[in-house]
Amino acid sequence: MEAKAFEQSEPGGESHPRYALTAEQIHSAVKDVLATSQFIDMHTHLYSPAFGKIGLWGIDELLTYHYLEAEFFRYSAMTPEQYWSLSKAAQAEAIWQALFVDNSPVSEATRGVVAVLTAFGLPTDASGLTEARTFFRSQAVEEHIPKVLAMAGITSVVMTNDPLDAEEQLVWMKGIEPHPQFQAVLRLDRLLREWSEPWAMLAGQGYAVDNQLAGKSMAEIRRFLTDWCKRMAPVYMAISLPDSFQFPEDTVAGKILREAVLPSCREFNLPLSTMIGVRRQVNPRLRLGGDGVGRADLRALENLCLNYPDNRFLVSVLSRENQHELCVYARKFNNLMPFGCWWFLNNPSVVEEITRERIEMLGTSFIPQHSDARVLEQVIYKWRNTRHTLTPILTETYRSLARDGGKVTRQGIQRDVHRLFCSNFTEWTGR
Ligand code: FIX
Ligand code: ZN
């Protein structure tokens, strides 16, 4: 019986989209579909050209990515304080020397830089950065951005926009033209911090909030969210949350989430993205590279999904130990969309494990990956690696289906890949 799926082969050959593929053909079809399909990058820290210097790109930024800074201190005798006192160029040179010249760049993040250099035809074994710097300096950013996105095979990129960041606020207040390839996200981490900080910032933007969150504070926070939704036209609102996150919780942040954020999401029909499990500043000396991970109690997520059925939640969890629970919750609540293999999970071995589990439990009703790129050119290696890691996983998935008697076609694979990397997101966000 095992051959049944393969007996259905139609005339017109393998290239016919509805031709039932053989086990051998499945591999090349999956590889080809993954290589040629365009994806949406639904969470990054990249910016459209209108944001000027806020958007990071080029070799010095690639080398001083906080993933690499954390790795640098494992090899170098330099203290973090000495490192922070250097110029960006000197930091990049120190990292190049330690991670690429004195040692083999075999980690995921270092291989990424090698892949980017290769993609631009730059040397990967140079003793210094002269050639790479000359190349990047000669690029005009407005043309460089679409070229890089095309090289990564992504049609559009979702930014992370913080309305309480002074520099970013200025750009939005000036008014910017929407960019066809960049979508905004209203990021709320600062709003949900220890209230004394956002209180002063909101007051500074002209909202009549009280330092005790009393009086009409909540209505004013709603007004703040409304104004920023109109200004940014975000595709979702987002918060990253610690491993200790609880909901409901009788704290200022818990109250703002319940009484302002969730109702605003409903009003504007926006999903809320929650990224749960970060332990901020485990080692503050490493700055951005100093955050860690902790296992979260996902009952908080259960309470959100259960008690707010009219809200939609995009959810990524940072701890490997929370991944299985997340899949189980997604089977219980169809207002929950798991996404991405975030940060410390974005390594082939872990991506493979998580993605297999998600397919086994959720079929194609999840979003396998986002890049989380902070520096433009990172999308080239991050998306290449995603395609590479997913090829054997999807191949095996479809071969199992064929073994069970299912008809596997190129058209079906295309539909599924599109669903995973585009339409699960666009349908969820209504864009
Ligand atoms: O909170 C986030 O969006 C995180 O992705 C970042 O803050 C984190 O520093 C990062 O870059 C992870 O990839
Ligand atoms: Zn991020």
Coordinates of C-alpha atoms and ligand atoms in Angstrom, one line a residue, residues 43 45 187 275 342 372, ligand 2:
H43 CA 9.3 40.7 14.2
H45 CA 14.3 45.7 15.2
R187 CA 5.7 48.4 21.5
M275 CA 7.1 37.5 24.2
W342 CA 13.1 33.6 19.7
D372 CA 14.6 39.5 15.3
Ligands
ZN2 ZN 13.0 41.3 19.4

